[in-house]
Short mmCIF file of C-alpha atoms and ligand atoms in Angstrom, two decimals:
data_model
loop_
_atom_site.label_atom_id
_atom_site.label_comp_id
_atom_site.label_asym_id
_atom_site.label_seq_id
_atom_site.Cartn_x
_atom_site.Cartn_y
_atom_site.Cartn_z
CA MET A 6 27.42 -34.29 38.46
CA ILE A 7 27.29 -34.51 34.71
CA LEU A 8 25.88 -31.46 32.99
CA VAL A 9 23.88 -32.32 29.62
CA LEU A 10 23.66 -29.12 27.46
CA ASP A 11 20.60 -29.48 25.56
CA PHE A 12 20.42 -28.37 21.71
CA GLY A 13 16.86 -29.75 21.04
CA GLY A 14 17.80 -33.00 20.10
CA GLN A 15 15.62 -35.99 20.42
CA TYR A 16 17.42 -37.92 22.55
CA ASN A 17 18.47 -35.63 25.37
CA GLN A 18 16.58 -37.74 27.79
CA LEU A 19 18.03 -40.80 27.06
CA ILE A 20 21.27 -39.37 27.68
CA ALA A 21 20.49 -38.10 31.32
CA ARG A 22 19.44 -42.00 31.49
CA ARG A 23 22.31 -43.65 30.55
CA VAL A 24 24.55 -41.37 32.51
CA ARG A 25 22.14 -42.15 35.66
CA GLU A 26 22.00 -45.84 34.92
CA GLN A 27 25.84 -45.49 35.62
CA GLY A 28 25.15 -44.26 39.09
CA VAL A 29 26.18 -41.12 38.51
CA TYR A 30 23.85 -37.84 38.99
CA CYS A 31 23.16 -35.86 35.92
CA GLU A 32 21.05 -32.89 34.85
CA VAL A 33 19.81 -31.67 31.34
CA LYS A 34 20.04 -27.83 31.50
CA ASN A 35 19.29 -25.21 28.27
CA TYR A 36 22.50 -24.49 26.26
CA ARG A 37 21.75 -21.07 27.15
CA LEU A 38 23.29 -21.49 30.55
CA PRO A 39 26.06 -18.84 31.06
CA ILE A 40 29.22 -19.97 31.92
CA LYS A 41 29.41 -18.35 35.51
CA GLU A 42 26.54 -20.75 36.41
CA ILE A 43 27.97 -23.73 34.82
CA LEU A 44 31.14 -22.68 37.48
CA GLU A 45 29.09 -22.75 40.36
CA ILE A 46 27.17 -26.12 38.96
CA ALA A 47 31.02 -27.43 38.78
CA PRO A 48 29.74 -30.27 36.96
CA GLU A 49 32.64 -33.44 36.55
CA GLY A 50 31.80 -33.56 32.80
CA ILE A 51 29.46 -31.75 30.15
CA ILE A 52 27.73 -33.62 27.55
CA PHE A 53 26.47 -31.55 24.22
CA THR A 54 23.35 -33.04 22.77
CA GLY A 55 22.61 -33.38 19.42
CA GLY A 56 19.95 -30.87 17.89
CA PRO A 57 17.95 -30.16 14.64
CA ASN A 58 20.14 -27.38 13.38
CA SER A 59 22.94 -27.06 11.23
CA VAL A 60 26.01 -25.20 12.91
CA TYR A 61 26.03 -22.84 9.91
CA ALA A 62 22.48 -21.96 10.00
CA GLY A 63 21.50 -17.94 11.34
CA ASN A 64 19.84 -19.14 14.27
CA ALA A 65 21.90 -21.97 15.16
CA PRO A 66 21.95 -22.52 18.73
CA THR A 67 25.85 -22.18 20.20
CA LEU A 68 28.03 -21.34 23.25
CA SER A 69 31.27 -19.78 24.04
CA LYS A 70 34.59 -21.31 23.25
CA GLU A 71 35.51 -20.60 26.76
CA ILE A 72 33.47 -23.76 27.91
CA PHE A 73 36.34 -25.72 26.37
CA GLU A 74 38.95 -24.02 28.63
CA LEU A 75 37.03 -24.90 32.20
CA GLY A 76 39.41 -27.87 32.25
CA ILE A 77 36.25 -29.74 32.42
CA PRO A 78 35.71 -32.67 30.27
CA VAL A 79 33.60 -32.64 27.11
CA LEU A 80 31.72 -34.99 24.97
CA GLY A 81 29.54 -33.58 21.98
CA ILE A 82 27.14 -35.75 20.16
CA CYS A 83 25.90 -35.25 16.91
CA TYR A 84 25.18 -31.85 16.84
CA GLY A 85 27.33 -31.26 20.00
CA CYS A 86 30.19 -32.80 17.72
CA GLN A 87 29.85 -30.70 14.83
CA LEU A 88 29.64 -27.82 17.26
CA MET A 89 32.85 -28.64 19.00
CA ALA A 90 34.81 -28.88 15.40
CA ASN A 91 32.82 -25.55 14.26
CA LEU A 92 33.97 -23.61 17.62
CA LEU A 93 37.53 -25.27 18.03
CA GLY A 94 38.37 -24.07 14.13
CA GLY A 95 37.22 -27.30 12.07
CA GLU A 96 34.52 -27.79 9.46
CA VAL A 97 31.46 -28.89 9.18
CA ALA A 98 29.71 -29.70 5.58
CA THR A 99 26.95 -31.21 4.22
CA CYS A 100 26.81 -34.97 3.31
CA GLU A 101 26.48 -36.16 -0.11
CA ILE A 102 25.19 -39.24 1.81
CA SER A 103 23.05 -38.74 4.86
CA GLU A 104 23.54 -41.37 7.07
CA TYR A 105 20.03 -42.60 9.01
CA GLY A 106 19.57 -45.56 11.44
CA ASN A 107 21.83 -48.52 11.94
CA THR A 108 25.43 -47.79 10.66
CA THR A 109 28.92 -49.75 10.42
CA VAL A 110 31.59 -47.79 12.73
CA ASN A 111 35.07 -48.88 12.45
CA TYR A 112 36.63 -47.69 15.21
CA SER A 113 40.53 -46.82 16.04
CA GLN A 114 42.67 -46.48 19.43
CA SER A 115 40.78 -44.00 21.50
CA ASP A 116 39.96 -43.28 25.36
CA LEU A 117 36.33 -43.92 24.47
CA PHE A 118 36.06 -47.41 22.45
CA GLU A 119 37.27 -50.76 22.92
CA GLN A 120 35.92 -52.11 19.82
CA ASN A 121 37.14 -52.57 16.37
CA LYS A 122 33.85 -52.64 14.20
CA ASN A 123 30.58 -52.60 15.60
CA ILE A 124 26.90 -50.73 14.81
CA ALA A 125 25.96 -47.51 15.80
CA TRP A 126 23.03 -44.93 15.57
CA MET A 127 23.33 -42.18 12.97
CA SER A 128 20.88 -39.52 12.21
CA HIS A 129 22.35 -36.49 10.47
CA THR A 130 22.70 -34.70 7.03
CA ASP A 131 25.94 -32.50 8.18
CA TYR A 132 29.69 -33.76 9.02
CA ILE A 133 32.70 -32.73 10.10
CA SER A 134 34.97 -32.12 6.74
CA LYS A 135 37.94 -30.96 8.87
CA ILE A 136 38.93 -31.72 12.29
CA PRO A 137 40.54 -28.85 14.41
CA GLN A 138 43.87 -28.70 15.59
CA GLY A 139 44.99 -31.04 18.29
CA PHE A 140 42.26 -33.59 17.32
CA LYS A 141 42.85 -36.84 16.00
CA ILE A 142 40.03 -39.13 14.03
CA THR A 143 38.71 -42.02 16.05
CA ALA A 144 36.38 -43.66 13.79
CA ILE A 145 34.84 -43.50 10.63
CA THR A 146 32.02 -44.81 8.60
CA GLU A 147 31.55 -45.89 4.65
CA ASN A 148 30.37 -42.67 3.92
CA CYS A 149 31.68 -40.45 7.33
CA PRO A 150 35.27 -39.61 7.29
CA VAL A 151 34.87 -38.32 11.12
CA ALA A 152 32.16 -40.44 13.19
CA ALA A 153 34.29 -39.58 16.24
CA MET A 154 37.25 -37.49 17.10
CA GLU A 155 39.27 -36.78 20.16
CA ASN A 156 41.46 -34.60 21.73
CA SER A 157 42.66 -36.39 25.19
CA GLU A 158 44.80 -33.94 26.00
CA ARG A 159 42.24 -31.53 26.81
CA LYS A 160 39.49 -34.73 27.61
CA LEU A 161 37.73 -32.87 24.63
CA TYR A 162 35.62 -36.07 22.78
CA ALA A 163 32.84 -36.22 20.06
CA THR A 164 30.97 -38.40 18.46
CA GLN A 165 28.86 -38.41 15.05
CA PHE A 166 26.70 -41.47 16.17
CA HIS A 167 24.36 -42.00 18.89
CA PRO A 168 25.90 -43.83 21.92
CA GLU A 169 23.10 -43.03 23.98
CA VAL A 170 20.16 -45.05 21.91
CA ASN A 171 20.23 -48.73 22.40
CA HIS A 172 20.98 -49.66 18.56
CA THR A 173 24.46 -48.22 19.20
CA VAL A 174 26.43 -51.59 20.24
CA ASN A 175 28.16 -51.01 23.47
CA GLY A 176 26.95 -47.45 23.59
CA SER A 177 26.56 -47.61 27.49
CA HIS A 178 30.01 -48.47 27.76
CA ILE A 179 31.27 -45.65 25.85
CA ILE A 180 29.05 -43.27 28.11
CA LYS A 181 30.95 -45.34 30.98
CA ARG A 182 34.29 -44.82 29.42
CA PHE A 183 33.47 -40.66 29.54
CA LEU A 184 32.31 -41.21 32.86
CA ASP A 185 35.40 -42.31 34.25
CA ILE A 186 37.49 -40.11 32.08
CA CYS A 187 35.51 -37.48 34.28
CA ASN A 188 36.38 -38.99 37.61
CA ALA A 189 32.30 -39.03 38.14
CA LYS A 190 31.48 -40.16 41.34
CA TYR A 191 29.05 -43.42 41.59
CA ASP A 192 26.94 -42.54 44.23
CA TRP A 193 23.64 -41.93 42.65
CA THR A 194 21.21 -44.49 44.28
CA MET A 195 18.04 -44.32 45.32
CA GLU A 196 18.99 -45.49 48.97
CA ASN A 197 21.10 -42.02 49.32
CA TYR A 198 18.40 -39.81 47.23
CA ALA A 199 16.10 -40.92 49.94
CA GLN A 200 18.25 -40.17 53.01
CA THR A 201 19.32 -36.54 51.25
CA THR A 202 15.79 -35.81 50.03
CA ILE A 203 14.20 -36.69 53.40
CA ASN A 204 16.84 -34.65 55.45
CA SER A 205 16.60 -31.71 53.14
CA LEU A 206 12.84 -31.85 53.33
CA ARG A 207 13.18 -31.78 57.28
CA GLU A 208 15.44 -29.06 57.03
CA LYS A 209 13.53 -26.79 54.51
CA ILE A 210 10.03 -27.54 56.05
CA GLY A 211 10.82 -27.46 59.80
CA ASP A 212 7.46 -26.90 61.96
CA GLY A 213 5.41 -26.21 58.66
CA ARG A 214 2.37 -28.03 57.17
CA VAL A 215 2.18 -29.55 53.84
CA LEU A 216 -0.66 -30.32 51.50
CA LEU A 217 0.31 -33.00 49.20
CA ALA A 218 -1.91 -33.28 45.81
CA LEU A 219 -2.53 -37.20 46.21
CA SER A 220 -3.63 -39.01 43.01
CA GLY A 221 -2.83 -42.63 44.64
CA GLY A 222 -0.92 -43.17 41.38
CA VAL A 223 2.96 -44.13 42.02
CA ASP A 224 4.22 -40.50 42.16
CA SER A 225 1.99 -38.86 44.46
CA SER A 226 2.22 -41.93 46.53
CA VAL A 227 5.80 -42.19 46.69
CA ALA A 228 6.28 -38.44 47.48
CA ALA A 229 3.60 -39.15 50.36
CA ALA A 230 5.76 -41.75 51.92
CA LEU A 231 8.73 -39.34 51.18
CA LEU A 232 7.22 -36.46 52.91
CA SER A 233 5.69 -38.91 55.67
CA LYS A 234 9.40 -40.02 56.38
CA ALA A 235 10.43 -36.46 56.54
CA ILE A 236 7.46 -34.58 58.52
CA GLY A 237 5.04 -37.21 59.72
CA LYS A 238 1.66 -35.48 60.82
CA ASN A 239 2.53 -32.39 59.23
CA LEU A 240 1.61 -33.75 56.06
CA THR A 241 -1.85 -33.80 55.02
CA CYS A 242 -2.50 -35.52 51.75
CA VAL A 243 -5.82 -34.27 49.94
CA PHE A 244 -6.78 -36.44 47.30
CA VAL A 245 -9.45 -34.93 44.69
CA ASP A 246 -11.93 -37.16 43.46
CA HIS A 247 -12.60 -35.10 39.97
CA GLY A 248 -15.13 -37.87 38.80
CA LEU A 249 -12.90 -38.66 36.12
CA MET A 250 -11.19 -41.77 37.79
CA ARG A 251 -11.24 -45.29 36.81
CA LYS A 252 -14.00 -47.51 37.84
CA ASN A 253 -14.35 -47.88 41.73
CA GLU A 254 -10.77 -46.22 41.99
CA GLY A 255 -11.79 -43.22 44.45
CA ASP A 256 -12.98 -45.73 46.98
CA GLU A 257 -9.80 -47.88 46.34
CA ILE A 258 -7.41 -44.92 46.92
CA GLU A 259 -9.56 -44.25 49.85
CA GLU A 260 -9.14 -48.03 51.45
CA ALA A 261 -5.14 -47.69 50.16
CA PHE A 262 -4.09 -44.67 52.06
CA LYS A 263 -6.76 -45.35 55.05
CA ASN A 264 -3.80 -47.05 56.86
CA PHE A 265 -1.09 -44.76 55.78
CA PRO A 266 0.27 -42.45 59.09
CA VAL A 267 -0.17 -39.43 57.30
CA ASN A 268 -3.65 -37.14 57.92
CA PHE A 269 -6.10 -38.19 54.67
CA ILE A 270 -9.29 -35.99 53.00
CA ARG A 271 -10.96 -37.13 49.96
CA VAL A 272 -12.86 -34.24 48.33
CA ASN A 273 -15.47 -35.32 45.96
CA ALA A 274 -15.87 -32.43 43.41
CA GLY A 275 -16.93 -34.56 40.26
CA GLU A 276 -19.70 -32.23 39.58
CA ARG A 277 -17.59 -29.18 40.31
CA PHE A 278 -15.08 -30.07 37.34
CA LEU A 279 -17.70 -31.34 35.00
CA GLY A 280 -18.98 -28.20 35.09
CA LYS A 281 -15.96 -26.78 34.09
CA LEU A 282 -15.43 -28.95 31.46
CA ALA A 283 -18.61 -28.71 29.73
CA ALA A 284 -18.64 -28.33 25.78
CA ILE A 285 -14.92 -28.18 26.16
CA SER A 286 -12.98 -30.54 23.48
CA ASP A 287 -9.76 -29.19 23.04
CA PRO A 288 -7.30 -31.52 24.72
CA GLU A 289 -4.48 -28.22 26.01
CA GLU A 290 -7.53 -26.61 27.46
CA LYS A 291 -8.94 -29.76 29.43
CA ARG A 292 -5.74 -30.05 30.88
CA LYS A 293 -5.42 -26.20 31.80
CA ILE A 294 -8.80 -26.08 33.07
CA ILE A 295 -8.37 -29.51 35.52
CA GLY A 296 -4.77 -28.00 36.60
CA GLU A 297 -6.33 -24.89 37.75
CA GLU A 298 -9.44 -26.36 39.35
CA PHE A 299 -7.53 -28.93 41.30
CA ILE A 300 -5.15 -25.57 42.82
CA ARG A 301 -8.39 -24.00 43.46
CA VAL A 302 -9.99 -27.05 45.71
CA PHE A 303 -6.65 -27.54 47.44
CA GLU A 304 -6.20 -23.73 48.04
CA GLU A 305 -10.06 -24.17 49.53
CA GLU A 306 -9.15 -27.37 51.86
CA SER A 307 -5.80 -25.48 52.68
CA LYS A 308 -8.01 -22.63 53.91
CA LYS A 309 -10.32 -25.16 55.91
CA ILE A 310 -7.21 -26.97 57.36
CA GLY A 311 -5.88 -23.77 58.73
CA THR A 312 -2.18 -22.56 58.02
CA VAL A 313 -0.53 -24.79 55.27
CA ASP A 314 2.75 -23.63 54.34
CA TYR A 315 3.60 -25.63 51.12
CA LEU A 316 1.78 -27.40 48.37
CA ALA A 317 3.44 -30.62 47.61
CA GLN A 318 3.17 -32.43 44.19
CA GLY A 319 4.53 -35.65 42.98
CA THR A 320 5.74 -34.06 39.83
CA ILE A 321 8.75 -36.22 38.07
CA TYR A 322 11.11 -35.31 35.31
CA PRO A 323 9.66 -36.40 32.60
CA ASP A 324 6.51 -34.16 33.00
CA ILE A 325 8.87 -31.19 33.60
CA ILE A 326 10.82 -32.14 30.21
CA GLU A 327 8.13 -32.62 27.91
CA SER A 328 6.19 -29.28 29.08
CA GLY A 329 9.24 -27.79 27.42
CA THR A 330 12.21 -26.41 29.83
CA GLY A 331 14.88 -26.45 26.84
CA ASP A 332 14.40 -26.06 23.10
CA ALA A 333 12.60 -28.82 22.51
CA ALA A 334 9.30 -28.64 21.43
CA VAL A 335 6.03 -28.40 23.79
CA ILE A 336 4.05 -32.02 23.20
CA LYS A 337 1.83 -31.52 25.98
CA SER A 338 1.70 -29.32 29.09
CA HIS A 339 0.89 -32.06 31.73
CA HIS A 340 -1.61 -30.72 33.87
CA ASN A 341 0.55 -30.42 36.90
CA VAL A 342 3.23 -28.45 35.27
CA GLY A 343 1.75 -26.57 32.29
CA GLY A 344 -1.48 -25.88 33.96
CA LEU A 345 -0.21 -24.10 36.66
CA PRO A 346 -2.33 -20.87 37.22
CA ASP A 347 0.21 -18.15 37.50
CA CYS A 348 -1.36 -16.98 41.12
CA VAL A 349 -0.74 -19.99 43.85
CA ASP A 350 -1.86 -19.32 47.38
CA PHE A 351 0.92 -20.88 48.88
CA LYS A 352 4.39 -19.97 50.10
CA GLU A 353 5.95 -22.44 47.66
CA ILE A 354 5.38 -26.09 45.83
CA ILE A 355 7.47 -29.13 46.72
CA GLU A 356 8.05 -31.19 43.80
CA PRO A 357 10.32 -33.78 45.71
CA LEU A 358 10.48 -36.45 43.04
CA ARG A 359 11.27 -33.37 39.95
CA LEU A 360 14.40 -34.81 39.11
CA LEU A 361 13.25 -38.54 38.88
CA PHE A 362 12.35 -40.56 35.88
CA LYS A 363 9.89 -43.19 36.19
CA ASP A 364 11.59 -46.01 36.90
CA GLU A 365 13.87 -44.25 39.49
CA VAL A 366 10.65 -43.24 41.86
CA ARG A 367 9.44 -46.78 41.51
CA ALA A 368 12.79 -47.65 43.09
CA LEU A 369 12.64 -44.95 45.50
CA GLY A 370 9.23 -46.39 46.50
CA ARG A 371 10.75 -49.81 47.12
CA GLU A 372 13.38 -48.00 49.01
CA LEU A 373 10.70 -46.33 51.24
CA GLY A 374 8.98 -49.52 52.17
CA LEU A 375 5.77 -48.79 49.80
CA SER A 376 3.87 -52.26 48.72
CA GLU A 377 4.65 -53.92 45.10
CA VAL A 378 1.09 -53.20 44.08
CA LEU A 379 1.55 -49.46 44.84
CA VAL A 380 4.65 -48.93 43.43
CA SER A 381 4.42 -51.39 39.99
CA ARG A 382 1.06 -49.71 39.63
CA GLN A 383 0.40 -48.34 35.74
CA PRO A 384 0.60 -44.88 35.33
CA PHE A 385 -2.96 -42.88 35.17
CA PRO A 386 -2.58 -39.29 33.73
CA GLY A 387 -3.88 -36.35 36.40
CA PRO A 388 -6.29 -34.93 33.86
CA GLY A 389 -7.80 -38.80 34.14
CA LEU A 390 -10.54 -39.94 31.78
CA ALA A 391 -10.71 -36.44 30.28
CA ILE A 392 -8.01 -36.85 28.41
CA ARG A 393 -8.99 -40.39 27.26
CA ILE A 394 -12.45 -38.95 25.92
CA ILE A 395 -12.06 -37.64 22.69
CA GLY A 396 -14.05 -34.22 22.37
CA ASP A 397 -16.49 -32.98 24.82
CA ILE A 398 -17.16 -34.77 28.00
CA THR A 399 -20.36 -35.78 29.43
CA GLN A 400 -21.15 -37.99 32.55
CA GLU A 401 -22.86 -40.52 30.28
CA LYS A 402 -19.22 -40.69 28.23
CA ILE A 403 -17.68 -41.09 31.52
CA SER A 404 -19.72 -43.91 32.81
CA ILE A 405 -19.54 -45.83 29.35
CA LEU A 406 -15.44 -45.44 29.58
CA GLN A 407 -15.04 -46.31 32.89
CA ASP A 408 -17.45 -49.32 32.40
CA ALA A 409 -15.30 -50.46 29.27
CA ASP A 410 -11.92 -49.84 30.61
CA PHE A 411 -12.83 -52.42 34.00
CA ILE A 412 -13.62 -54.75 31.26
CA PHE A 413 -10.40 -54.50 29.32
CA ARG A 414 -8.33 -54.23 32.35
CA GLU A 415 -9.93 -57.34 33.86
CA GLU A 416 -9.20 -59.45 30.92
CA ILE A 417 -6.08 -58.45 30.76
CA ALA A 418 -5.10 -59.24 34.48
CA LYS A 419 -6.63 -62.53 33.63
CA GLU A 420 -4.51 -63.38 30.70
CA GLY A 421 -1.22 -62.54 32.91
CA ILE A 422 -0.26 -60.19 30.04
CA SER A 423 1.94 -56.94 31.56
CA PRO A 424 2.09 -53.76 29.53
CA SER A 425 3.40 -50.62 31.10
CA GLN A 426 0.46 -49.17 30.26
CA TYR A 427 -2.95 -49.89 29.10
CA PHE A 428 -6.32 -48.44 29.14
CA ALA A 429 -9.41 -47.70 26.91
CA VAL A 430 -9.99 -44.48 24.58
CA LEU A 431 -13.92 -43.49 23.93
CA THR A 432 -13.21 -41.76 20.42
CA ASN A 433 -15.77 -39.49 19.25
CA MET A 434 -16.40 -41.25 16.41
CA ARG A 435 -19.78 -43.04 15.60
CA SER A 436 -20.50 -45.42 13.02
CA VAL A 437 -23.44 -48.18 12.06
CA GLY A 438 -23.64 -51.39 13.19
CA VAL A 439 -25.90 -54.01 13.30
CA MET A 440 -27.42 -55.72 16.46
CA GLY A 441 -30.12 -58.44 16.90
CA ASP A 442 -31.99 -57.36 13.99
CA GLY A 443 -31.78 -53.69 14.47
CA ARG A 444 -29.46 -50.74 13.28
CA THR A 445 -27.12 -49.20 15.59
CA TYR A 446 -25.15 -46.01 15.80
CA ASP A 447 -22.35 -46.08 18.36
CA TYR A 448 -19.18 -45.30 19.52
CA THR A 449 -16.02 -46.90 18.67
CA LEU A 450 -13.95 -47.60 21.47
CA ALA A 451 -10.34 -47.60 21.11
CA LEU A 452 -7.80 -50.21 23.15
CA ARG A 453 -4.24 -48.90 23.85
CA ALA A 454 -1.37 -51.24 25.25
CA VAL A 455 2.22 -50.16 25.42
CA ASN A 456 5.79 -51.46 26.69
CA THR A 457 7.90 -48.88 27.68
CA THR A 458 10.49 -48.36 30.29
CA ASP A 459 10.83 -44.60 30.50
CA PHE A 460 7.34 -43.52 28.82
CA MET A 461 9.50 -41.36 26.42
CA THR A 462 9.23 -44.06 23.64
CA ALA A 463 7.06 -46.87 23.56
CA THR A 464 6.35 -50.06 21.65
CA ILE A 465 3.05 -51.47 21.36
CA THR A 466 1.90 -54.57 23.16
CA LYS A 467 1.36 -57.58 21.04
CA ILE A 468 -1.79 -59.14 23.03
CA PRO A 469 -2.53 -62.35 21.15
CA TYR A 470 -5.68 -61.94 18.43
CA PRO A 471 -7.88 -64.67 20.61
CA VAL A 472 -7.49 -62.48 23.68
CA LEU A 473 -8.41 -59.15 21.98
CA GLU A 474 -11.29 -60.97 20.36
CA LYS A 475 -12.62 -62.09 23.57
CA ILE A 476 -12.18 -58.88 24.71
CA SER A 477 -13.96 -57.16 21.91
CA SER A 478 -16.89 -59.56 22.17
CA ARG A 479 -17.46 -58.64 26.48
CA LEU A 480 -17.15 -55.01 25.30
CA VAL A 481 -19.75 -54.81 22.62
CA ASN A 482 -21.84 -57.18 24.79
CA GLU A 483 -21.71 -55.61 28.21
CA VAL A 484 -21.29 -52.01 27.74
CA LYS A 485 -24.69 -49.99 26.13
CA GLN A 486 -23.58 -47.76 23.16
CA ILE A 487 -20.41 -49.35 22.08
CA ASN A 488 -20.72 -50.89 18.77
CA ARG A 489 -17.10 -51.35 17.33
CA ILE A 490 -13.66 -51.97 18.78
CA VAL A 491 -10.18 -50.95 17.20
CA TYR A 492 -6.79 -51.86 18.49
CA ASP A 493 -4.17 -48.62 18.44
CA ILE A 494 -0.75 -50.37 17.03
CA THR A 495 1.37 -46.78 17.07
CA THR A 496 4.50 -46.75 18.86
CA LYS A 497 5.78 -43.67 20.60
CA PRO A 498 6.97 -41.60 18.54
CA PRO A 499 5.28 -40.69 16.01
CA SER A 500 2.08 -41.03 18.24
CA THR A 501 1.85 -40.83 21.85
CA ILE A 502 0.88 -43.14 24.57
CA GLU A 503 -2.22 -41.28 25.42
CA TRP A 504 -4.60 -39.92 22.86
CA GLU A 505 -4.66 -36.56 24.14
P1 LIG B 20 2.19 -39.27 26.45
O1 LIG B 20 0.71 -39.32 26.37
O2 LIG B 20 3.07 -37.98 26.47
O3 LIG B 20 2.11 -39.95 28.05
O4 LIG B 20 3.05 -40.05 25.50
C1 LIG B 20 3.44 -40.34 28.55
C2 LIG B 20 3.20 -40.50 29.69
O5 LIG B 20 2.47 -39.64 30.52
C3 LIG B 20 1.39 -39.36 31.21
N1 LIG B 20 0.30 -38.34 31.26
C4 LIG B 20 0.29 -37.71 31.79
N2 LIG B 20 0.50 -37.73 33.00
N3 LIG B 20 -0.92 -35.56 33.48
C5 LIG B 20 0.00 -36.67 33.88
O6 LIG B 20 -0.18 -36.87 35.12
C6 LIG B 20 -0.98 -35.23 32.23
O7 LIG B 20 -1.74 -34.42 31.71
C7 LIG B 20 -0.32 -36.49 31.28
N4 LIG B 20 -0.40 -36.90 30.03
C8 LIG B 20 0.11 -37.50 29.82
C9 LIG B 20 0.44 -40.53 30.06
O8 LIG B 20 -0.44 -41.44 30.81
C10 LIG B 20 1.87 -41.65 30.02
O9 LIG B 20 2.00 -42.52 31.47
#
């Protein structure tokens, strides 16, 4: 595998994506990982990510120079590039002119590059002013004398630009060349993953019984398929209907899993969740409450079933990363990670998808024979409509949002538009309107539709105005207490996909 050492940069997950897209397995770990553990992992190559610091800052993340003595090829990117220079006796200084965005790079003869001049993505305020002994400069830009350097004898490579970002022309090819230098194994396929995971789940669980938190979304459905292949009827899927599902969704999920070869239980817990959430308006608090309540319901169900050894969840890699494993900032604690209570009454939690990105999960679902409708479903967050109702949650608000969201989805389907994710948000804002001859003072509903492949970054879906007009007209006419519709036109980043 390829080890990505995380120095807190914003593109760290992209690096992992790019490596895996080539068919090579890779994991992101914090830069503090001890050398001893690196040796145990025995990666074929190591990539240092970018990061927000300057190598000379007092608390700048760093590591032992020993890492360059292991005989493992290293690629340093951005901060990682400067760190390599600094640790090996080179010098780093502050740029007179910072480079940010698309920049023309002139490449020279190198193990990594097969081009003379092309655009690359830059984002730095420091630069390498002196390269370490034994290195040669392999790329420059107008303002950056060391846009890349390498010591091919020691298999040490560094790029000031970001090959993982799509704007860097041939960036994937640069990463592929590094993987070739590492003699990486190109064996990361979902077919292999399915087989090895089914085998290891069988071995681990043995005759044990597993309870799976099934939400009906892609992740937990794929986890259910994987586990059902591994342990068959020893798996019980529990679908907790927290009353915060989309319109009719609870019944649809029950219907879809009726014929699945597993034990299926639906728990209607709407009132219980609503009680716990009463008067709570802080998004993180909502997530924590829902996460905790989920686990409590599962514990209770498991006791009813008899002995249950393991709790399974459909947690995926971005959930883990965005909940803050490295030094990157905590964006949101997804309910099935950050929201877990300290004390969980199961032997262990099994998360068979915890290392997969969303598109890998979909590919795995297809590999396991799940229907396309289920596999290509848009994601729906575990806390459900709770994080799409801004402010406190009431049954009335849930109903308004369910009706509005249903109409939005119905119209999008009719138009044949397929955003990666689209939904309505009930803002906590009310404004004055006029309906018939009367004054209204009702809610503003926001519509959100985004395109993305990895859900880490997203662009807005350009829904044609006539379609938006039609949707808006239906919403204000058919849903009581809504008198204004707005369309969210922000990308991620700086926004997130959900509003909370
Ligand atoms: P954000 O809002 O972080 O969303 O840009 C990225 C993706 O994650 C989903 N999401 C969640 N999923 N529990 C989940 O299971 C959560 O707490 C949660 N918050 C966001 C979101 O719907 C999008 O697909």
